[in-house]
Amino acid sequence: MLYQSKIAGLGSYVPDNVVTNDDLAKLMDTSDEWIQERTGIKERRHIKEEGENPVAEMGVKAAKIAIERAGIDKDEIDLIIFATLSPDYYFPGSGVLVQDILAIENCPALDIRNQCSGFIYGLSVADQFIKTGMYKNILLIGSENHSGGLDFTTRGRGVSVLFGDGAGAAVISRSDYVGQGILSTHLYSEGKHALELALKGPSTNHWVPEIIKENPQEDIPYFPYMNGQYVFKHAVQRFSEVIKEGLDTNGLEVSDIDLLVPHQANLRISQFVQRKFKLSDDQVYNNIQKYGNTTAASIPIALTEAWENDKIKPGDNVILAAFGSGFTWASAVINW
Ligand code: UT7
């Protein structure tokens, strides 16, 4: 027998420290006008006092809310899945740190490395474990500390104005009703584009002492690279394809979508997708204006906010979609 899974509880956490576009313009050659026009972003949050292991600790703050809303005890969690591109340590992943902070005994922790698509990849993994009956409650977290690793000089402005810090979490549980919950997930990757959006070092391939030796002037390339327009073009195409696939798989029409929650990469990407599918403003949820792109955290933060603002009701068809580094892209169709 195959079980069905549902999102039983959602939570999010963002640092208090608000960084406006004007704040960034004091550090680099940029402007509020450029950032808003090209991305829709007005401000983002940057970590200031989030603890020793901020990625795990922000994740825990979001997770505690999600666990309480799911109405379960933390000891009922059978698996932790942690999605991030900015783990607290090179290894181990931040999932085990969460397990330790939450003091959950004997619960496996799995780390997901799929960047902007990480939350949907994690959702799909959780869904499979629940479908087979192996687990009943899975804690899925997306959490990012971007500000700790960005180049805040003019050299890095094409990337650093986009990203923000924060965490979102969901408890995925066995559904009591057939037809309610996660209906399908759709995952893709195309590794030939891996270096179009990447942070190459430090890594085993670009090890710290070598990087320093190659860059004696301290111009150390520890920062992410993005071929912005190339990524943009692929993003709008893949978002559209993977949303359409989700609809077709479930026999749904565009008019059946109650809410689309796209990964918050760029407001212009979300608006392109909205126009393409002729969706109304009420059918698409965006909050990149306040938080920037929080990568693996962006969908669970947006989903939590949408749910808190009564934009999602039981029975609604909710679509999640993401695209990012890898390239990876994904969608999920949920009957709430
Ligand atoms: O979440 C993962 C997936 N990520 C994405 O999907 C992001 C996709 N890409 C994008 O969102 C856009 O490509 C960006 C927002 C990153 C850039 O917007 P764009 O319209 O593609 O601008 P551009 O890269 O073509 O740059 C245009 C100009 C350049 O100057 P020149 O060469 O025309 O003189 C850049 O140097 O804007 C300059 N520029 C900036 N100016 C002020 C780049 N960054 C900035 C900045 N402030 N922050």
GROMACS .gro file of C-alpha atoms and ligand atoms in nm:
model
  384
    1MET     CA    1   0.000   0.000   0.000
    2LEU     CA    2   0.121   0.348  -0.085
    3TYR     CA    3   0.055   0.626   0.163
    4GLN     CA    4   0.015   0.993   0.075
    5SER     CA    5   0.206   1.278   0.236
    6LYS     CA    6   0.097   1.632   0.326
    7ILE     CA    7   0.250   1.947   0.468
    8ALA     CA    8   0.131   1.937   0.829
    9GLY     CA    9   0.307   2.247   0.961
   10LEU     CA   10   0.508   2.543   0.834
   11GLY     CA   11   0.744   2.792   0.997
   12SER     CA   12   0.999   3.056   0.902
   13TYR     CA   13   1.264   3.276   1.053
   14VAL     CA   14   1.456   3.574   0.916
   15PRO     CA   15   1.719   3.780   1.100
   16ASP     CA   16   1.605   4.117   1.239
   17ASN     CA   17   1.883   4.305   1.059
   18VAL     CA   18   1.727   4.477   0.753
   19VAL     CA   19   1.968   4.579   0.475
   20THR     CA   20   1.817   4.821   0.223
   21ASN     CA   21   1.937   4.887  -0.130
   22ASP     CA   22   2.063   5.225  -0.010
   23ASP     CA   23   2.271   5.045   0.257
   24LEU     CA   24   2.437   4.840  -0.020
   25ALA     CA   25   2.494   5.152  -0.229
   26LYS     CA   26   2.722   5.275   0.051
   27LEU     CA   27   2.944   4.968  -0.001
   28MET     CA   28   2.950   4.939  -0.381
   29ASP     CA   29   2.859   5.116  -0.703
   30THR     CA   30   2.488   5.033  -0.721
   31SER     CA   31   2.155   5.208  -0.665
   32ASP     CA   32   1.809   5.145  -0.527
   33GLU     CA   33   1.673   5.223  -0.874
   34TRP     CA   34   1.892   4.963  -1.052
   35ILE     CA   35   1.817   4.688  -0.799
   36GLN     CA   36   1.441   4.748  -0.790
   37GLU     CA   37   1.410   4.781  -1.167
   38ARG     CA   38   1.611   4.464  -1.248
   39THR     CA   39   1.505   4.242  -0.956
   40GLY     CA   40   1.211   4.389  -0.761
   41ILE     CA   41   1.415   4.367  -0.439
   42LYS     CA   42   1.377   4.653  -0.190
   43GLU     CA   43   1.556   4.502   0.108
   44ARG     CA   44   1.689   4.176   0.248
   45ARG     CA   45   1.796   4.041   0.589
   46HIS     CA   46   2.158   3.980   0.684
   47ILE     CA   47   2.271   3.776   0.981
   48LYS     CA   48   2.405   3.976   1.272
   49GLU     CA   49   2.349   3.782   1.593
   50GLU     CA   50   2.214   3.444   1.488
   51GLY     CA   51   2.450   3.225   1.691
   52GLU     CA   52   2.757   3.012   1.639
   53ASN     CA   53   2.605   2.791   1.366
   54PRO     CA   54   2.361   3.037   1.211
   55VAL     CA   55   2.237   2.817   0.926
   56ALA     CA   56   2.141   2.535   1.162
   57GLU     CA   57   2.017   2.773   1.432
   58MET     CA   58   1.794   2.974   1.198
   59GLY     CA   59   1.664   2.640   1.068
   60VAL     CA   60   1.582   2.532   1.423
   61LYS     CA   61   1.389   2.854   1.489
   62ALA     CA   62   1.177   2.792   1.178
   63ALA     CA   63   1.147   2.421   1.261
   64LYS     CA   64   1.014   2.478   1.613
   65ILE     CA   65   0.724   2.679   1.471
   66ALA     CA   66   0.654   2.416   1.204
   67ILE     CA   67   0.662   2.132   1.460
   68GLU     CA   68   0.423   2.313   1.693
   69ARG     CA   69   0.183   2.389   1.407
   70ALA     CA   70   0.196   2.026   1.295
   71GLY     CA   71   0.079   1.930   1.645
   72ILE     CA   72   0.353   1.674   1.699
   73ASP     CA   73   0.634   1.635   1.950
   74LYS     CA   74   0.990   1.674   1.821
   75ASP     CA   75   1.054   1.312   1.922
   76GLU     CA   76   0.796   1.199   1.666
   77ILE     CA   77   1.022   1.322   1.384
   78ASP     CA   78   1.157   1.021   1.195
   79LEU     CA   79   1.396   1.206   0.959
   80ILE     CA   80   1.549   1.551   0.919
   81ILE     CA   81   1.617   1.675   0.565
   82PHE     CA   82   1.826   1.990   0.544
   83ALA     CA   83   1.863   2.187   0.221
   84THR     CA   84   2.128   2.458   0.192
   85LEU     CA   85   2.412   2.583  -0.027
   86SER     CA   86   2.573   2.758   0.270
   87PRO     CA   87   2.623   2.495   0.543
   88ASP     CA   88   2.783   2.602   0.869
   89TYR     CA   89   3.075   2.366   0.805
   90TYR     CA   90   3.235   2.221   0.496
   91PHE     CA   91   3.142   1.895   0.668
   92PRO     CA   92   2.937   1.768   0.842
   93GLY     CA   93   2.616   1.908   0.698
   94SER     CA   94   2.387   2.127   0.906
   95GLY     CA   95   2.119   1.853   0.940
   96VAL     CA   96   2.305   1.680   1.223
   97LEU     CA   97   2.351   2.015   1.398
   98VAL     CA   98   1.974   2.061   1.392
   99GLN     CA   99   1.925   1.713   1.533
  100ASP     CA  100   2.164   1.797   1.817
  101ILE     CA  101   2.008   2.138   1.896
  102LEU     CA  102   1.657   1.989   1.893
  103ALA     CA  103   1.787   1.695   2.104
  104ILE     CA  104   1.618   1.432   1.889
  105GLU     CA  105   1.764   1.091   1.970
  106ASN     CA  106   1.846   0.843   1.695
  107CYS     CA  107   1.692   1.034   1.407
  108PRO     CA  108   1.876   1.027   1.074
  109ALA     CA  109   1.967   1.359   0.911
  110LEU     CA  110   2.008   1.399   0.537
  111ASP     CA  111   2.161   1.704   0.367
  112ILE     CA  112   2.047   1.814   0.024
  113ARG     CA  113   2.273   2.006  -0.216
  114ASN     CA  114   2.039   2.140  -0.480
  115GLN     CA  115   2.060   2.514  -0.420
  116CYS     CA  116   1.744   2.701  -0.522
  117SER     CA  117   1.565   2.373  -0.599
  118GLY     CA  118   1.672   2.222  -0.265
  119PHE     CA  119   1.340   2.259  -0.088
  120ILE     CA  120   1.140   2.087  -0.365
  121TYR     CA  121   1.405   1.815  -0.401
  122GLY     CA  122   1.377   1.764  -0.023
  123LEU     CA  123   0.998   1.760  -0.044
  124SER     CA  124   1.016   1.491  -0.309
  125VAL     CA  125   1.253   1.279  -0.098
  126ALA     CA  126   1.024   1.320   0.205
  127ASP     CA  127   0.722   1.227  -0.007
  128GLN     CA  128   0.888   0.904  -0.125
  129PHE     CA  129   0.981   0.797   0.231
  130ILE     CA  130   0.625   0.859   0.349
  131LYS     CA  131   0.465   0.693   0.045
  132THR     CA  132   0.649   0.367   0.115
  133GLY     CA  133   0.545   0.375   0.481
  134MET     CA  134   0.904   0.394   0.608
  135TYR     CA  135   0.850   0.725   0.793
  136LYS     CA  136   0.546   0.915   0.925
  137ASN     CA  137   0.684   1.261   1.009
  138ILE     CA  138   0.975   1.431   0.834
  139LEU     CA  139   1.121   1.770   0.920
  140LEU     CA  140   1.233   1.953   0.604
  141ILE     CA  141   1.437   2.272   0.642
  142GLY     CA  142   1.578   2.521   0.393
  143SER     CA  143   1.821   2.769   0.549
  144GLU     CA  144   2.085   3.003   0.411
  145ASN     CA  145   2.360   3.233   0.528
  146HIS     CA  146   2.445   3.422   0.210
  147SER     CA  147   2.574   3.739   0.367
  148GLY     CA  148   2.869   3.552   0.519
  149GLY     CA  149   3.003   3.464   0.174
  150LEU     CA  150   2.927   3.748  -0.067
  151ASP     CA  151   3.156   4.008  -0.221
  152PHE     CA  152   3.020   4.344  -0.107
  153THR     CA  153   3.253   4.545  -0.330
  154THR     CA  154   3.156   4.671  -0.678
  155ARG     CA  155   3.324   4.360  -0.824
  156GLY     CA  156   3.049   4.140  -0.673
  157ARG     CA  157   2.748   4.367  -0.729
  158GLY     CA  158   2.590   4.147  -0.999
  159VAL     CA  159   2.539   3.876  -0.737
  160SER     CA  160   2.558   4.026  -0.389
  161VAL     CA  161   2.258   4.259  -0.418
  162LEU     CA  162   2.032   3.962  -0.493
  163PHE     CA  163   2.075   3.735  -0.196
  164GLY     CA  164   1.949   3.737   0.162
  165ASP     CA  165   1.959   3.520   0.474
  166GLY     CA  166   1.677   3.324   0.637
  167ALA     CA  167   1.517   2.987   0.697
  168GLY     CA  168   1.190   2.806   0.635
  169ALA     CA  169   1.071   2.468   0.756
  170ALA     CA  170   0.793   2.220   0.694
  171VAL     CA  171   0.678   1.905   0.871
  172ILE     CA  172   0.577   1.649   0.610
  173SER     CA  173   0.344   1.386   0.755
  174ARG     CA  174   0.139   1.090   0.644
  175SER     CA  175  -0.196   1.218   0.514
  176ASP     CA  176  -0.523   1.083   0.658
  177TYR     CA  177  -0.714   1.129   0.335
  178VAL     CA  178  -0.650   0.995  -0.014
  179GLY     CA  179  -0.621   1.283  -0.261
  180GLN     CA  180  -0.509   1.531   0.004
  181GLY     CA  181  -0.146   1.636   0.019
  182ILE     CA  182   0.146   1.613  -0.221
  183LEU     CA  183   0.005   1.496  -0.556
  184SER     CA  184   0.330   1.489  -0.755
  185THR     CA  185   0.686   1.621  -0.768
  186HIS     CA  186   0.898   1.672  -1.080
  187LEU     CA  187   1.277   1.697  -1.058
  188TYR     CA  188   1.535   1.789  -1.324
  189SER     CA  189   1.901   1.874  -1.358
  190GLU     CA  190   2.137   1.961  -1.643
  191GLY     CA  191   2.497   1.953  -1.521
  192LYS     CA  192   2.650   2.096  -1.838
  193HIS     CA  193   2.555   2.440  -1.699
  194ALA     CA  194   2.712   2.374  -1.357
  195LEU     CA  195   2.964   2.657  -1.369
  196GLU     CA  196   2.724   2.923  -1.496
  197LEU     CA  197   2.613   2.976  -1.136
  198ALA     CA  198   2.868   2.842  -0.891
  199LEU     CA  199   3.104   2.897  -0.602
  200LYS     CA  200   3.420   2.710  -0.707
  201GLY     CA  201   3.625   2.740  -0.393
  202PRO     CA  202   3.724   2.661  -0.135
  203SER     CA  203   3.676   2.297  -0.226
  204THR     CA  204   3.890   1.988  -0.266
  205ASN     CA  205   3.950   2.110  -0.620
  206HIS     CA  206   4.031   2.467  -0.517
  207TRP     CA  207   4.191   2.423  -0.180
  208VAL     CA  208   4.259   2.719   0.049
  209PRO     CA  209   4.641   2.718   0.053
  210GLU     CA  210   4.652   2.697  -0.328
  211ILE     CA  211   4.401   2.977  -0.366
  212ILE     CA  212   4.606   3.199  -0.139
  213LYS     CA  213   4.926   3.105  -0.327
  214GLU     CA  214   4.762   3.192  -0.658
  215ASN     CA  215   4.629   3.519  -0.517
  216PRO     CA  216   4.901   3.674  -0.304
  217GLN     CA  217   4.730   4.013  -0.328
  218GLU     CA  218   4.441   3.873  -0.122
  219ASP     CA  219   4.208   3.890  -0.422
  220ILE     CA  220   4.073   3.554  -0.320
  221PRO     CA  221   3.797   3.417  -0.544
  222TYR     CA  222   3.583   3.278  -0.266
  223PHE     CA  223   3.275   3.439  -0.409
  224PRO     CA  224   2.987   3.304  -0.616
  225TYR     CA  225   2.987   3.358  -0.993
  226MET     CA  226   2.667   3.396  -1.196
  227ASN     CA  227   2.620   3.442  -1.568
  228GLY     CA  228   2.305   3.645  -1.495
  229GLN     CA  229   2.139   3.672  -1.835
  230TYR     CA  230   2.218   3.309  -1.922
  231VAL     CA  231   2.063   3.192  -1.594
  232PHE     CA  232   1.762   3.422  -1.647
  233LYS     CA  233   1.689   3.280  -1.995
  234HIS     CA  234   1.705   2.921  -1.877
  235ALA     CA  235   1.503   3.002  -1.563
  236VAL     CA  236   1.198   3.140  -1.744
  237GLN     CA  237   1.193   2.843  -1.982
  238ARG     CA  238   1.235   2.574  -1.717
  239PHE     CA  239   0.990   2.732  -1.471
  240SER     CA  240   0.724   2.728  -1.741
  241GLU     CA  241   0.795   2.369  -1.850
  242VAL     CA  242   0.798   2.219  -1.505
  243ILE     CA  243   0.479   2.399  -1.394
  244LYS     CA  244   0.302   2.277  -1.709
  245GLU     CA  245   0.422   1.922  -1.640
  246GLY     CA  246   0.281   1.940  -1.286
  247LEU     CA  247  -0.057   2.056  -1.417
  248ASP     CA  248  -0.073   1.796  -1.695
  249THR     CA  249   0.027   1.509  -1.466
  250ASN     CA  250  -0.267   1.585  -1.239
  251GLY     CA  251  -0.520   1.674  -1.510
  252LEU     CA  252  -0.533   2.034  -1.386
  253GLU     CA  253  -0.594   2.352  -1.586
  254VAL     CA  254  -0.429   2.688  -1.521
  255SER     CA  255  -0.764   2.804  -1.377
  256ASP     CA  256  -0.737   2.525  -1.114
  257ILE     CA  257  -0.426   2.687  -0.961
  258ASP     CA  258  -0.521   2.854  -0.633
  259LEU     CA  259  -0.166   2.962  -0.556
  260LEU     CA  260   0.168   2.940  -0.733
  261VAL     CA  261   0.464   2.989  -0.500
  262PRO     CA  262   0.770   3.028  -0.722
  263HIS     CA  263   1.125   3.028  -0.590
  264GLN     CA  264   1.205   3.395  -0.532
  265ALA     CA  265   1.497   3.446  -0.773
  266ASN     CA  266   1.391   3.769  -0.939
  267LEU     CA  267   1.050   3.939  -0.948
  268ARG     CA  268   1.089   3.971  -1.327
  269ILE     CA  269   1.110   3.591  -1.356
  270SER     CA  270   0.792   3.545  -1.147
  271GLN     CA  271   0.614   3.811  -1.354
  272PHE     CA  272   0.721   3.645  -1.679
  273VAL     CA  273   0.576   3.313  -1.559
  274GLN     CA  274   0.259   3.486  -1.437
  275ARG     CA  275   0.208   3.651  -1.777
  276LYS     CA  276   0.283   3.330  -1.967
  277PHE     CA  277   0.016   3.134  -1.777
  278LYS     CA  278  -0.219   3.437  -1.760
  279LEU     CA  279  -0.240   3.409  -1.380
  280SER     CA  280  -0.401   3.682  -1.171
  281ASP     CA  281  -0.205   3.861  -0.896
  282ASP     CA  282  -0.400   3.656  -0.638
  283GLN     CA  283  -0.274   3.330  -0.792
  284VAL     CA  284   0.099   3.406  -0.743
  285TYR     CA  285   0.280   3.473  -0.415
  286ASN     CA  286   0.596   3.687  -0.415
  287ASN     CA  287   0.792   3.830  -0.124
  288ILE     CA  288   1.137   3.879  -0.283
  289GLN     CA  289   1.081   4.253  -0.231
  290LYS     CA  290   1.143   4.203   0.144
  291TYR     CA  291   1.393   3.918   0.161
  292GLY     CA  292   1.585   3.899  -0.169
  293ASN     CA  293   1.672   3.552  -0.295
  294THR     CA  294   1.714   3.315   0.001
  295THR     CA  295   1.782   3.011  -0.221
  296ALA     CA  296   1.669   2.688  -0.045
  297ALA     CA  297   1.480   2.894   0.213
  298SER     CA  298   1.284   3.104  -0.034
  299ILE     CA  299   0.993   2.867  -0.102
  300PRO     CA  300   0.931   2.764   0.261
  301ILE     CA  301   0.953   3.128   0.378
  302ALA     CA  302   0.706   3.237   0.107
  303LEU     CA  303   0.478   2.937   0.167
  304THR     CA  304   0.472   3.005   0.541
  305GLU     CA  305   0.391   3.370   0.485
  306ALA     CA  306   0.118   3.287   0.233
  307TRP     CA  307  -0.037   3.040   0.478
  308GLU     CA  308  -0.014   3.288   0.767
  309ASN     CA  309  -0.188   3.549   0.549
  310ASP     CA  310  -0.478   3.308   0.472
  311LYS     CA  311  -0.381   3.278   0.106
  312ILE     CA  312  -0.398   2.897   0.134
  313LYS     CA  313  -0.712   2.710   0.244
  314PRO     CA  314  -0.784   2.338   0.278
  315GLY     CA  315  -0.854   2.188  -0.065
  316ASP     CA  316  -0.655   2.452  -0.254
  317ASN     CA  317  -0.425   2.348  -0.540
  318VAL     CA  318  -0.084   2.490  -0.456
  319ILE     CA  319   0.205   2.470  -0.703
  320LEU     CA  320   0.569   2.514  -0.605
  321ALA     CA  321   0.838   2.569  -0.869
  322ALA     CA  322   1.209   2.640  -0.859
  323PHE     CA  323   1.515   2.683  -1.078
  324GLY     CA  324   1.877   2.742  -0.986
  325SER     CA  325   2.240   2.643  -0.978
  326GLY     CA  326   2.322   2.303  -1.125
  327PHE     CA  327   2.119   2.379  -1.324
  328THR     CA  328   1.846   2.211  -1.128
  329TRP     CA  329   1.475   2.276  -1.148
  330ALA     CA  330   1.165   2.124  -0.996
  331SER     CA  331   0.794   2.159  -0.922
  332ALA     CA  332   0.546   2.013  -0.677
  333VAL     CA  333   0.167   1.999  -0.693
  334ILE     CA  334  -0.011   1.995  -0.359
  335ASN     CA  335  -0.378   1.965  -0.272
  336TRP     CA  336  -0.380   2.143   0.064
  337UT7     O1  337   1.814   3.178  -0.779
  337UT7     C1  338   1.903   3.127  -0.874
  337UT7     C2  339   1.866   3.168  -1.008
  337UT7     N1  340   1.905   3.303  -1.030
  337UT7     C3  341   1.844   3.373  -1.121
  337UT7     O2  342   1.751   3.324  -1.181
  337UT7     C4  343   1.896   3.511  -1.154
  337UT7     C5  344   1.890   3.533  -1.301
  337UT7     N2  345   1.948   3.658  -1.348
  337UT7     C6  346   1.901   3.778  -1.312
  337UT7     O3  347   1.810   3.790  -1.230
  337UT7     C7  348   1.956   3.900  -1.381
  337UT7     O4  349   2.040   3.859  -1.489
  337UT7     C8  350   2.037   3.994  -1.285
  337UT7     C9  351   1.943   4.062  -1.190
  337UT7    C10  352   2.141   3.914  -1.210
  337UT7    C11  353   2.108   4.102  -1.366
  337UT7     O5  354   2.015   4.177  -1.442
  337UT7     P1  355   2.041   4.201  -1.597
  337UT7     O6  356   1.928   4.282  -1.643
  337UT7     O7  357   2.060   4.068  -1.662
  337UT7     O8  358   2.172   4.289  -1.596
  337UT7     P2  359   2.316   4.257  -1.660
  337UT7     O9  360   2.384   4.148  -1.588
  337UT7    O10  361   2.301   4.245  -1.808
  337UT7    O11  362   2.393   4.391  -1.631
  337UT7    C12  363   2.354   4.515  -1.693
  337UT7    C13  364   2.447   4.624  -1.645
  337UT7    C14  365   2.595   4.588  -1.660
  337UT7    O12  366   2.663   4.707  -1.694
  337UT7     P3  367   2.705   4.737  -1.847
  337UT7    O13  368   2.793   4.623  -1.888
  337UT7    O14  369   2.576   4.741  -1.922
  337UT7    O15  370   2.774   4.869  -1.837
  337UT7    C15  371   2.637   4.547  -1.520
  337UT7    O16  372   2.773   4.569  -1.495
  337UT7    O17  373   2.427   4.649  -1.505
  337UT7    C16  374   2.553   4.640  -1.436
  337UT7     N3  375   2.527   4.589  -1.302
  337UT7    C17  376   2.490   4.669  -1.199
  337UT7     N4  377   2.471   4.801  -1.192
  337UT7    C18  378   2.432   4.851  -1.073
  337UT7    C19  379   2.532   4.460  -1.257
  337UT7     N5  380   2.497   4.456  -1.130
  337UT7    C20  381   2.471   4.584  -1.091
  337UT7    C21  382   2.429   4.641  -0.968
  337UT7     N6  383   2.411   4.775  -0.964
  337UT7     N7  384   2.407   4.569  -0.857
   0.00000   0.00000   0.00000
